[in-house]
């Protein structure tokens, strides 16, 4: 394993965009068993993924990853919010401010409470 560590020294490695491209490759490879022409889409994806991983141009690969993270920020935020809703479903209730649409987390089981939005400072009543 020392040879692999020495080989990868100074190379970019794996990031979120690389993970996404690799998962996309696996999905398309499985689809290619049913529809073989899809394999021609798989080859460029895996070649580009490996190119990014072995690249020594950190600034270019980081810029590509930043672009990817910027474009997928809304989707990742949505799924993170859903994950938190599920994780804290027994202790907290998630609601949206009726004025600015900011998501708020309030404790469950407190009865009728007045919630103050930290973003717009509007107050509204909510049953928890």
PDB file of N, CA, C and O in Angstrom, residues 25-100:
ATOM      1  N   UNK A  25     -21.741   6.499 -13.153  1.00  0.00           N
ATOM      2  CA  UNK A  25     -21.151   5.445 -13.975  1.00  0.00           C
ATOM      3  C   UNK A  25     -21.724   4.077 -13.605  1.00  0.00           C
ATOM      4  O   UNK A  25     -22.077   3.294 -14.486  1.00  0.00           O
ATOM      5  N   UNK A  26     -21.809   3.782 -12.319  1.00  0.00           N
ATOM      6  CA  UNK A  26     -22.333   2.479 -11.875  1.00  0.00           C
ATOM      7  C   UNK A  26     -23.787   2.308 -12.316  1.00  0.00           C
ATOM      8  O   UNK A  26     -24.174   1.245 -12.820  1.00  0.00           O
ATOM      9  N   UNK A  27     -24.588   3.347 -12.144  1.00  0.00           N
ATOM     10  CA  UNK A  27     -25.997   3.270 -12.547  1.00  0.00           C
ATOM     11  C   UNK A  27     -26.115   3.027 -14.049  1.00  0.00           C
ATOM     12  O   UNK A  27     -26.874   2.166 -14.496  1.00  0.00           O
ATOM     13  N   UNK A  28     -25.343   3.771 -14.837  1.00  0.00           N
ATOM     14  CA  UNK A  28     -25.407   3.597 -16.285  1.00  0.00           C
ATOM     15  C   UNK A  28     -24.858   2.239 -16.721  1.00  0.00           C
ATOM     16  O   UNK A  28     -25.345   1.647 -17.688  1.00  0.00           O
ATOM     17  N   UNK A  29     -23.850   1.733 -16.003  1.00  0.00           N
ATOM     18  CA  UNK A  29     -23.310   0.408 -16.332  1.00  0.00           C
ATOM     19  C   UNK A  29     -24.357  -0.672 -16.093  1.00  0.00           C
ATOM     20  O   UNK A  29     -24.471  -1.616 -16.880  1.00  0.00           O
ATOM     21  N   UNK A  30     -25.129  -0.547 -15.027  1.00  0.00           N
ATOM     22  CA  UNK A  30     -26.198  -1.513 -14.765  1.00  0.00           C
ATOM     23  C   UNK A  30     -27.285  -1.400 -15.838  1.00  0.00           C
ATOM     24  O   UNK A  30     -27.790  -2.416 -16.330  1.00  0.00           O
ATOM     25  N   UNK A  31     -27.620  -0.170 -16.218  1.00  0.00           N
ATOM     26  CA  UNK A  31     -28.622   0.030 -17.267  1.00  0.00           C
ATOM     27  C   UNK A  31     -28.124  -0.553 -18.597  1.00  0.00           C
ATOM     28  O   UNK A  31     -28.913  -1.059 -19.397  1.00  0.00           O
ATOM     29  N   UNK A  32     -26.809  -0.531 -18.816  1.00  0.00           N
ATOM     30  CA  UNK A  32     -26.271  -1.029 -20.086  1.00  0.00           C
ATOM     31  C   UNK A  32     -26.450  -2.536 -20.248  1.00  0.00           C
ATOM     32  O   UNK A  32     -26.341  -3.045 -21.367  1.00  0.00           O
ATOM     33  N   UNK A  33     -26.718  -3.264 -19.171  1.00  0.00           N
ATOM     34  CA  UNK A  33     -27.025  -4.687 -19.308  1.00  0.00           C
ATOM     35  C   UNK A  33     -28.352  -4.888 -20.033  1.00  0.00           C
ATOM     36  O   UNK A  33     -28.533  -5.861 -20.754  1.00  0.00           O
ATOM     37  N   UNK A  34     -29.265  -3.960 -19.822  1.00  0.00           N
ATOM     38  CA  UNK A  34     -30.572  -4.041 -20.467  1.00  0.00           C
ATOM     39  C   UNK A  34     -30.545  -3.369 -21.837  1.00  0.00           C
ATOM     40  O   UNK A  34     -31.124  -3.870 -22.801  1.00  0.00           O
ATOM     41  N   UNK A  35     -29.863  -2.240 -21.901  1.00  0.00           N
ATOM     42  CA  UNK A  35     -29.793  -1.460 -23.143  1.00  0.00           C
ATOM     43  C   UNK A  35     -28.318  -1.191 -23.452  1.00  0.00           C
ATOM     44  O   UNK A  35     -27.750  -0.187 -23.015  1.00  0.00           O
ATOM     45  N   UNK A  36     -27.657  -2.071 -24.217  1.00  0.00           N
ATOM     46  CA  UNK A  36     -26.211  -2.025 -24.428  1.00  0.00           C
ATOM     47  C   UNK A  36     -25.623  -0.724 -24.977  1.00  0.00           C
ATOM     48  O   UNK A  36     -24.484  -0.395 -24.631  1.00  0.00           O
ATOM     49  N   UNK A  37     -26.296   0.058 -25.812  1.00  0.00           N
ATOM     50  CA  UNK A  37     -25.661   1.293 -26.306  1.00  0.00           C
ATOM     51  C   UNK A  37     -25.301   2.307 -25.204  1.00  0.00           C
ATOM     52  O   UNK A  37     -24.480   3.195 -25.426  1.00  0.00           O
ATOM     53  N   UNK A  38     -25.884   2.161 -24.025  1.00  0.00           N
ATOM     54  CA  UNK A  38     -25.595   3.083 -22.928  1.00  0.00           C
ATOM     55  C   UNK A  38     -24.133   2.969 -22.488  1.00  0.00           C
ATOM     56  O   UNK A  38     -23.571   3.911 -21.935  1.00  0.00           O
ATOM     57  N   UNK A  39     -23.487   1.845 -22.789  1.00  0.00           N
ATOM     58  CA  UNK A  39     -22.100   1.651 -22.371  1.00  0.00           C
ATOM     59  C   UNK A  39     -21.183   2.707 -22.997  1.00  0.00           C
ATOM     60  O   UNK A  39     -20.158   3.061 -22.422  1.00  0.00           O
ATOM     61  N   UNK A  40     -21.581   3.256 -24.147  1.00  0.00           N
ATOM     62  CA  UNK A  40     -20.771   4.289 -24.787  1.00  0.00           C
ATOM     63  C   UNK A  40     -20.825   5.619 -24.042  1.00  0.00           C
ATOM     64  O   UNK A  40     -19.983   6.484 -24.260  1.00  0.00           O
ATOM     65  N   UNK A  41     -21.814   5.782 -23.194  1.00  0.00           N
ATOM     66  CA  UNK A  41     -21.866   6.957 -22.316  1.00  0.00           C
ATOM     67  C   UNK A  41     -21.016   6.702 -21.074  1.00  0.00           C
ATOM     68  O   UNK A  41     -20.436   7.618 -20.507  1.00  0.00           O
ATOM     69  N   UNK A  42     -20.927   5.445 -20.663  1.00  0.00           N
ATOM     70  CA  UNK A  42     -20.179   5.074 -19.456  1.00  0.00           C
ATOM     71  C   UNK A  42     -18.683   5.333 -19.597  1.00  0.00           C
ATOM     72  O   UNK A  42     -18.032   5.785 -18.651  1.00  0.00           O
ATOM     73  N   UNK A  43     -18.141   5.012 -20.765  1.00  0.00           N
ATOM     74  CA  UNK A  43     -16.693   5.136 -20.945  1.00  0.00           C
ATOM     75  C   UNK A  43     -16.175   6.551 -20.698  1.00  0.00           C
ATOM     76  O   UNK A  43     -15.213   6.731 -19.934  1.00  0.00           O
ATOM     77  N   UNK A  44     -16.753   7.578 -21.317  1.00  0.00           N
ATOM     78  CA  UNK A  44     -16.240   8.938 -21.033  1.00  0.00           C
ATOM     79  C   UNK A  44     -16.400   9.345 -19.566  1.00  0.00           C
ATOM     80  O   UNK A  44     -15.555  10.061 -19.025  1.00  0.00           O
ATOM     81  N   UNK A  45     -17.461   8.882 -18.924  1.00  0.00           N
ATOM     82  CA  UNK A  45     -17.677   9.253 -17.524  1.00  0.00           C
ATOM     83  C   UNK A  45     -16.592   8.668 -16.647  1.00  0.00           C
ATOM     84  O   UNK A  45     -16.010   9.375 -15.812  1.00  0.00           O
ATOM     85  N   UNK A  46     -16.272   7.394 -16.801  1.00  0.00           N
ATOM     86  CA  UNK A  46     -15.253   6.793 -15.946  1.00  0.00           C
ATOM     87  C   UNK A  46     -13.862   7.329 -16.289  1.00  0.00           C
ATOM     88  O   UNK A  46     -13.024   7.513 -15.398  1.00  0.00           O
ATOM     89  N   UNK A  47     -13.607   7.618 -17.562  1.00  0.00           N
ATOM     90  CA  UNK A  47     -12.305   8.193 -17.936  1.00  0.00           C
ATOM     91  C   UNK A  47     -12.146   9.574 -17.314  1.00  0.00           C
ATOM     92  O   UNK A  47     -11.084   9.909 -16.771  1.00  0.00           O
ATOM     93  N   UNK A  48     -13.197  10.401 -17.371  1.00  0.00           N
ATOM     94  CA  UNK A  48     -13.123  11.731 -16.777  1.00  0.00           C
ATOM     95  C   UNK A  48     -12.989  11.648 -15.253  1.00  0.00           C
ATOM     96  O   UNK A  48     -12.254  12.426 -14.653  1.00  0.00           O
ATOM     97  N   UNK A  49     -13.675  10.699 -14.629  1.00  0.00           N
ATOM     98  CA  UNK A  49     -13.569  10.519 -13.175  1.00  0.00           C
ATOM     99  C   UNK A  49     -12.142  10.164 -12.786  1.00  0.00           C
ATOM    100  O   UNK A  49     -11.588  10.729 -11.834  1.00  0.00           O
ATOM    101  N   UNK A  50     -11.536   9.232 -13.515  1.00  0.00           N
ATOM    102  CA  UNK A  50     -10.155   8.850 -13.226  1.00  0.00           C
ATOM    103  C   UNK A  50      -9.187   9.997 -13.524  1.00  0.00           C
ATOM    104  O   UNK A  50      -8.225  10.219 -12.777  1.00  0.00           O
ATOM    105  N   UNK A  51      -9.443  10.727 -14.600  1.00  0.00           N
ATOM    106  CA  UNK A  51      -8.611  11.896 -14.916  1.00  0.00           C
ATOM    107  C   UNK A  51      -8.630  12.905 -13.777  1.00  0.00           C
ATOM    108  O   UNK A  51      -7.587  13.416 -13.375  1.00  0.00           O
ATOM    109  N   UNK A  52      -9.808  13.180 -13.251  1.00  0.00           N
ATOM    110  CA  UNK A  52      -9.922  14.131 -12.143  1.00  0.00           C
ATOM    111  C   UNK A  52      -9.201  13.615 -10.901  1.00  0.00           C
ATOM    112  O   UNK A  52      -8.554  14.364 -10.182  1.00  0.00           O
ATOM    113  N   UNK A  53      -9.329  12.331 -10.624  1.00  0.00           N
ATOM    114  CA  UNK A  53      -8.744  11.752  -9.424  1.00  0.00           C
ATOM    115  C   UNK A  53      -7.214  11.774  -9.477  1.00  0.00           C
ATOM    116  O   UNK A  53      -6.564  12.033  -8.472  1.00  0.00           O
ATOM    117  N   UNK A  54      -6.630  11.537 -10.645  1.00  0.00           N
ATOM    118  CA  UNK A  54      -5.174  11.476 -10.763  1.00  0.00           C
ATOM    119  C   UNK A  54      -4.552  12.808 -11.160  1.00  0.00           C
ATOM    120  O   UNK A  54      -3.334  12.906 -11.295  1.00  0.00           O
ATOM    121  N   UNK A  55      -5.365  13.832 -11.324  1.00  0.00           N
ATOM    122  CA  UNK A  55      -4.871  15.133 -11.743  1.00  0.00           C
ATOM    123  C   UNK A  55      -4.007  15.776 -10.661  1.00  0.00           C
ATOM    124  O   UNK A  55      -4.225  15.597  -9.466  1.00  0.00           O
ATOM    125  N   UNK A  56      -3.022  16.560 -11.109  1.00  0.00           N
ATOM    126  CA  UNK A  56      -2.180  17.316 -10.174  1.00  0.00           C
ATOM    127  C   UNK A  56      -2.538  18.802 -10.184  1.00  0.00           C
ATOM    128  O   UNK A  56      -1.892  19.590  -9.513  1.00  0.00           O
ATOM    129  N   UNK A  57      -3.558  19.170 -10.936  1.00  0.00           N
ATOM    130  CA  UNK A  57      -3.998  20.566 -11.014  1.00  0.00           C
ATOM    131  C   UNK A  57      -5.112  20.809 -10.000  1.00  0.00           C
ATOM    132  O   UNK A  57      -6.293  20.806 -10.322  1.00  0.00           O
ATOM    133  N   UNK A  58      -4.710  21.040  -8.765  1.00  0.00           N
ATOM    134  CA  UNK A  58      -5.660  21.213  -7.666  1.00  0.00           C
ATOM    135  C   UNK A  58      -6.643  22.343  -7.929  1.00  0.00           C
ATOM    136  O   UNK A  58      -7.838  22.192  -7.682  1.00  0.00           O
ATOM    137  N   UNK A  59      -6.160  23.484  -8.379  1.00  0.00           N
ATOM    138  CA  UNK A  59      -7.021  24.652  -8.508  1.00  0.00           C
ATOM    139  C   UNK A  59      -8.130  24.427  -9.534  1.00  0.00           C
ATOM    140  O   UNK A  59      -9.259  24.869  -9.330  1.00  0.00           O
ATOM    141  N   UNK A  60      -7.831  23.714 -10.628  1.00  0.00           N
ATOM    142  CA  UNK A  60      -8.872  23.452 -11.625  1.00  0.00           C
ATOM    143  C   UNK A  60      -9.894  22.448 -11.108  1.00  0.00           C
ATOM    144  O   UNK A  60     -11.095  22.613 -11.291  1.00  0.00           O
ATOM    145  N   UNK A  61      -9.419  21.394 -10.446  1.00  0.00           N
ATOM    146  CA  UNK A  61     -10.343  20.386  -9.919  1.00  0.00           C
ATOM    147  C   UNK A  61     -11.187  20.960  -8.791  1.00  0.00           C
ATOM    148  O   UNK A  61     -12.359  20.657  -8.655  1.00  0.00           O
ATOM    149  N   UNK A  62     -10.592  21.812  -7.976  1.00  0.00           N
ATOM    150  CA  UNK A  62     -11.351  22.439  -6.895  1.00  0.00           C
ATOM    151  C   UNK A  62     -12.403  23.383  -7.461  1.00  0.00           C
ATOM    152  O   UNK A  62     -13.519  23.465  -6.939  1.00  0.00           O
ATOM    153  N   UNK A  63     -12.071  24.102  -8.536  1.00  0.00           N
ATOM    154  CA  UNK A  63     -13.044  24.992  -9.176  1.00  0.00           C
ATOM    155  C   UNK A  63     -14.207  24.184  -9.757  1.00  0.00           C
ATOM    156  O   UNK A  63     -15.367  24.595  -9.651  1.00  0.00           O
ATOM    157  N   UNK A  64     -13.905  23.022 -10.360  1.00  0.00           N
ATOM    158  CA  UNK A  64     -14.974  22.166 -10.878  1.00  0.00           C
ATOM    159  C   UNK A  64     -15.875  21.667  -9.749  1.00  0.00           C
ATOM    160  O   UNK A  64     -17.096  21.659  -9.885  1.00  0.00           O
ATOM    161  N   UNK A  65     -15.255  21.263  -8.641  1.00  0.00           N
ATOM    162  CA  UNK A  65     -16.039  20.774  -7.505  1.00  0.00           C
ATOM    163  C   UNK A  65     -16.870  21.899  -6.892  1.00  0.00           C
ATOM    164  O   UNK A  65     -18.024  21.678  -6.513  1.00  0.00           O
ATOM    165  N   UNK A  66     -16.302  23.093  -6.787  1.00  0.00           N
ATOM    166  CA  UNK A  66     -17.064  24.233  -6.259  1.00  0.00           C
ATOM    167  C   UNK A  66     -18.261  24.549  -7.146  1.00  0.00           C
ATOM    168  O   UNK A  66     -19.343  24.865  -6.655  1.00  0.00           O
ATOM    169  N   UNK A  67     -18.071  24.480  -8.475  1.00  0.00           N
ATOM    170  CA  UNK A  67     -19.176  24.703  -9.401  1.00  0.00           C
ATOM    171  C   UNK A  67     -20.269  23.671  -9.172  1.00  0.00           C
ATOM    172  O   UNK A  67     -21.459  24.003  -9.118  1.00  0.00           O
ATOM    173  N   UNK A  68     -19.878  22.398  -9.033  1.00  0.00           N
ATOM    174  CA  UNK A  68     -20.841  21.324  -8.785  1.00  0.00           C
ATOM    175  C   UNK A  68     -21.588  21.551  -7.469  1.00  0.00           C
ATOM    176  O   UNK A  68     -22.809  21.416  -7.411  1.00  0.00           O
ATOM    177  N   UNK A  69     -20.862  21.899  -6.412  1.00  0.00           N
ATOM    178  CA  UNK A  69     -21.506  22.128  -5.114  1.00  0.00           C
ATOM    179  C   UNK A  69     -22.456  23.319  -5.165  1.00  0.00           C
ATOM    180  O   UNK A  69     -23.516  23.295  -4.541  1.00  0.00           O
ATOM    181  N   UNK A  70     -22.087  24.345  -5.914  1.00  0.00           N
ATOM    182  CA  UNK A  70     -22.954  25.516  -6.047  1.00  0.00           C
ATOM    183  C   UNK A  70     -24.245  25.155  -6.788  1.00  0.00           C
ATOM    184  O   UNK A  70     -25.333  25.575  -6.388  1.00  0.00           O
ATOM    185  N   UNK A  71     -24.147  24.352  -7.845  1.00  0.00           N
ATOM    186  CA  UNK A  71     -25.323  23.989  -8.632  1.00  0.00           C
ATOM    187  C   UNK A  71     -26.244  23.019  -7.884  1.00  0.00           C
ATOM    188  O   UNK A  71     -27.444  22.998  -8.140  1.00  0.00           O
ATOM    189  N   UNK A  72     -25.699  22.221  -6.978  1.00  0.00           N
ATOM    190  CA  UNK A  72     -26.516  21.234  -6.271  1.00  0.00           C
ATOM    191  C   UNK A  72     -26.836  21.651  -4.834  1.00  0.00           C
ATOM    192  O   UNK A  72     -27.349  20.835  -4.067  1.00  0.00           O
ATOM    193  N   UNK A  73     -26.563  22.886  -4.465  1.00  0.00           N
ATOM    194  CA  UNK A  73     -26.776  23.333  -3.086  1.00  0.00           C
ATOM    195  C   UNK A  73     -28.239  23.202  -2.667  1.00  0.00           C
ATOM    196  O   UNK A  73     -28.531  22.741  -1.559  1.00  0.00           O
ATOM    197  N   UNK A  74     -29.165  23.582  -3.520  1.00  0.00           N
ATOM    198  CA  UNK A  74     -30.585  23.509  -3.176  1.00  0.00           C
ATOM    199  C   UNK A  74     -31.059  22.083  -2.954  1.00  0.00           C
ATOM    200  O   UNK A  74     -31.804  21.802  -2.009  1.00  0.00           O
ATOM    201  N   UNK A  75     -30.615  21.180  -3.811  1.00  0.00           N
ATOM    202  CA  UNK A  75     -31.012  19.777  -3.681  1.00  0.00           C
ATOM    203  C   UNK A  75     -30.437  19.178  -2.403  1.00  0.00           C
ATOM    204  O   UNK A  75     -31.134  18.486  -1.656  1.00  0.00           O
ATOM    205  N   UNK A  76     -29.137  19.445  -2.151  1.00  0.00           N
ATOM    206  CA  UNK A  76     -28.507  18.905  -0.951  1.00  0.00           C
ATOM    207  C   UNK A  76     -29.145  19.482   0.316  1.00  0.00           C
ATOM    208  O   UNK A  76     -29.351  18.771   1.299  1.00  0.00           O
ATOM    209  N   UNK A  77     -29.518  20.762   0.279  1.00  0.00           N
ATOM    210  CA  UNK A  77     -30.175  21.397   1.423  1.00  0.00           C
ATOM    211  C   UNK A  77     -31.538  20.759   1.698  1.00  0.00           C
ATOM    212  O   UNK A  77     -31.900  20.512   2.846  1.00  0.00           O
ATOM    213  N   UNK A  78     -32.295  20.476   0.628  1.00  0.00           N
ATOM    214  CA  UNK A  78     -33.595  19.838   0.772  1.00  0.00           C
ATOM    215  C   UNK A  78     -33.459  18.471   1.442  1.00  0.00           C
ATOM    216  O   UNK A  78     -34.182  18.155   2.385  1.00  0.00           O
ATOM    217  N   UNK A  79     -32.541  17.648   0.943  1.00  0.00           N
ATOM    218  CA  UNK A  79     -32.388  16.308   1.506  1.00  0.00           C
ATOM    219  C   UNK A  79     -31.839  16.342   2.930  1.00  0.00           C
ATOM    220  O   UNK A  79     -32.204  15.513   3.762  1.00  0.00           O
ATOM    221  N   UNK A  80     -30.983  17.304   3.237  1.00  0.00           N
ATOM    222  CA  UNK A  80     -30.479  17.445   4.609  1.00  0.00           C
ATOM    223  C   UNK A  80     -31.621  17.842   5.548  1.00  0.00           C
ATOM    224  O   UNK A  80     -31.719  17.344   6.675  1.00  0.00           O
ATOM    225  N   UNK A  81     -32.507  18.721   5.075  1.00  0.00           N
ATOM    226  CA  UNK A  81     -33.660  19.121   5.884  1.00  0.00           C
ATOM    227  C   UNK A  81     -34.588  17.932   6.132  1.00  0.00           C
ATOM    228  O   UNK A  81     -35.073  17.727   7.242  1.00  0.00           O
ATOM    229  N   UNK A  82     -34.818  17.114   5.098  1.00  0.00           N
ATOM    230  CA  UNK A  82     -35.661  15.930   5.261  1.00  0.00           C
ATOM    231  C   UNK A  82     -35.028  14.938   6.235  1.00  0.00           C
ATOM    232  O   UNK A  82     -35.729  14.325   7.045  1.00  0.00           O
ATOM    233  N   UNK A  83     -33.715  14.805   6.160  1.00  0.00           N
ATOM    234  CA  UNK A  83     -33.002  13.911   7.079  1.00  0.00           C
ATOM    235  C   UNK A  83     -33.155  14.401   8.520  1.00  0.00           C
ATOM    236  O   UNK A  83     -33.407  13.601   9.433  1.00  0.00           O
ATOM    237  N   UNK A  84     -33.022  15.707   8.738  1.00  0.00           N
ATOM    238  CA  UNK A  84     -33.179  16.258  10.088  1.00  0.00           C
ATOM    239  C   UNK A  84     -34.619  16.138  10.576  1.00  0.00           C
ATOM    240  O   UNK A  84     -34.846  15.860  11.753  1.00  0.00           O
ATOM    241  N   UNK A  85     -35.590  16.351   9.690  1.00  0.00           N
ATOM    242  CA  UNK A  85     -36.994  16.186  10.080  1.00  0.00           C
ATOM    243  C   UNK A  85     -37.244  14.768  10.575  1.00  0.00           C
ATOM    244  O   UNK A  85     -37.935  14.564  11.562  1.00  0.00           O
ATOM    245  N   UNK A  86     -36.697  13.797   9.863  1.00  0.00           N
ATOM    246  CA  UNK A  86     -36.889  12.412  10.265  1.00  0.00           C
ATOM    247  C   UNK A  86     -36.140  12.105  11.556  1.00  0.00           C
ATOM    248  O   UNK A  86     -36.663  11.424  12.439  1.00  0.00           O
ATOM    249  N   UNK A  87     -34.946  12.620  11.689  1.00  0.00           N
ATOM    250  CA  UNK A  87     -34.114  12.330  12.866  1.00  0.00           C
ATOM    251  C   UNK A  87     -34.733  12.898  14.146  1.00  0.00           C
ATOM    252  O   UNK A  87     -34.714  12.251  15.191  1.00  0.00           O
ATOM    253  N   UNK A  88     -35.267  14.112  14.074  1.00  0.00           N
ATOM    254  CA  UNK A  88     -35.809  14.783  15.254  1.00  0.00           C
ATOM    255  C   UNK A  88     -37.335  14.825  15.260  1.00  0.00           C
ATOM    256  O   UNK A  88     -37.939  15.675  15.909  1.00  0.00           O
ATOM    257  N   UNK A  89     -37.983  13.896  14.571  1.00  0.00           N
ATOM    258  CA  UNK A  89     -39.447  13.929  14.443  1.00  0.00           C
ATOM    259  C   UNK A  89     -40.171  13.756  15.758  1.00  0.00           C
ATOM    260  O   UNK A  89     -41.284  14.233  15.922  1.00  0.00           O
ATOM    261  N   UNK A  90     -39.577  13.104  16.742  1.00  0.00           N
ATOM    262  CA  UNK A  90     -40.248  12.857  18.019  1.00  0.00           C
ATOM    263  C   UNK A  90     -40.085  14.018  18.993  1.00  0.00           C
ATOM    264  O   UNK A  90     -40.903  14.172  19.895  1.00  0.00           O
ATOM    265  N   UNK A  91     -39.053  14.808  18.840  1.00  0.00           N
ATOM    266  CA  UNK A  91     -38.790  15.876  19.809  1.00  0.00           C
ATOM    267  C   UNK A  91     -39.059  17.270  19.267  1.00  0.00           C
ATOM    268  O   UNK A  91     -39.256  18.200  20.049  1.00  0.00           O
ATOM    269  N   UNK A  92     -39.049  17.445  17.945  1.00  0.00           N
ATOM    270  CA  UNK A  92     -39.220  18.777  17.372  1.00  0.00           C
ATOM    271  C   UNK A  92     -40.188  18.758  16.194  1.00  0.00           C
ATOM    272  O   UNK A  92     -40.377  17.741  15.546  1.00  0.00           O
ATOM    273  N   UNK A  93     -40.757  19.917  15.939  1.00  0.00           N
ATOM    274  CA  UNK A  93     -41.636  20.104  14.802  1.00  0.00           C
ATOM    275  C   UNK A  93     -41.005  21.159  13.899  1.00  0.00           C
ATOM    276  O   UNK A  93     -40.497  22.173  14.376  1.00  0.00           O
ATOM    277  N   UNK A  94     -41.006  20.913  12.613  1.00  0.00           N
ATOM    278  CA  UNK A  94     -40.456  21.865  11.650  1.00  0.00           C
ATOM    279  C   UNK A  94     -41.607  22.601  10.989  1.00  0.00           C
ATOM    280  O   UNK A  94     -42.581  22.000  10.563  1.00  0.00           O
ATOM    281  N   UNK A  95     -41.477  23.920  10.899  1.00  0.00           N
ATOM    282  CA  UNK A  95     -42.508  24.711  10.244  1.00  0.00           C
ATOM    283  C   UNK A  95     -41.864  25.853   9.492  1.00  0.00           C
ATOM    284  O   UNK A  95     -40.686  26.140   9.667  1.00  0.00           O
ATOM    285  N   UNK A  96     -42.654  26.492   8.664  1.00  0.00           N
ATOM    286  CA  UNK A  96     -42.178  27.570   7.824  1.00  0.00           C
ATOM    287  C   UNK A  96     -42.786  28.882   8.294  1.00  0.00           C
ATOM    288  O   UNK A  96     -43.980  28.945   8.596  1.00  0.00           O
ATOM    289  N   UNK A  97     -41.972  29.911   8.359  1.00  0.00           N
ATOM    290  CA  UNK A  97     -42.473  31.238   8.704  1.00  0.00           C
ATOM    291  C   UNK A  97     -43.420  31.693   7.595  1.00  0.00           C
ATOM    292  O   UNK A  97     -43.070  31.642   6.414  1.00  0.00           O
ATOM    293  N   UNK A  98     -44.635  32.137   7.953  1.00  0.00           N
ATOM    294  CA  UNK A  98     -45.585  32.550   6.916  1.00  0.00           C
ATOM    295  C   UNK A  98     -45.184  33.836   6.189  1.00  0.00           C
ATOM    296  O   UNK A  98     -45.705  34.127   5.115  1.00  0.00           O
ATOM    297  N   UNK A  99     -44.234  34.581   6.754  1.00  0.00           N
ATOM    298  CA  UNK A  99     -43.855  35.867   6.157  1.00  0.00           C
ATOM    299  C   UNK A  99     -42.637  35.747   5.230  1.00  0.00           C
ATOM    300  O   UNK A  99     -42.663  36.191   4.103  1.00  0.00           O
ATOM    301  N   UNK A 100     -41.552  35.121   5.738  1.00  0.00           N
ATOM    302  CA  UNK A 100     -40.315  35.050   4.950  1.00  0.00           C
ATOM    303  C   UNK A 100     -39.994  33.636   4.475  1.00  0.00           C
ATOM    304  O   UNK A 100     -39.007  33.427   3.776  1.00  0.00           O
TER     305      UNK A 100
END
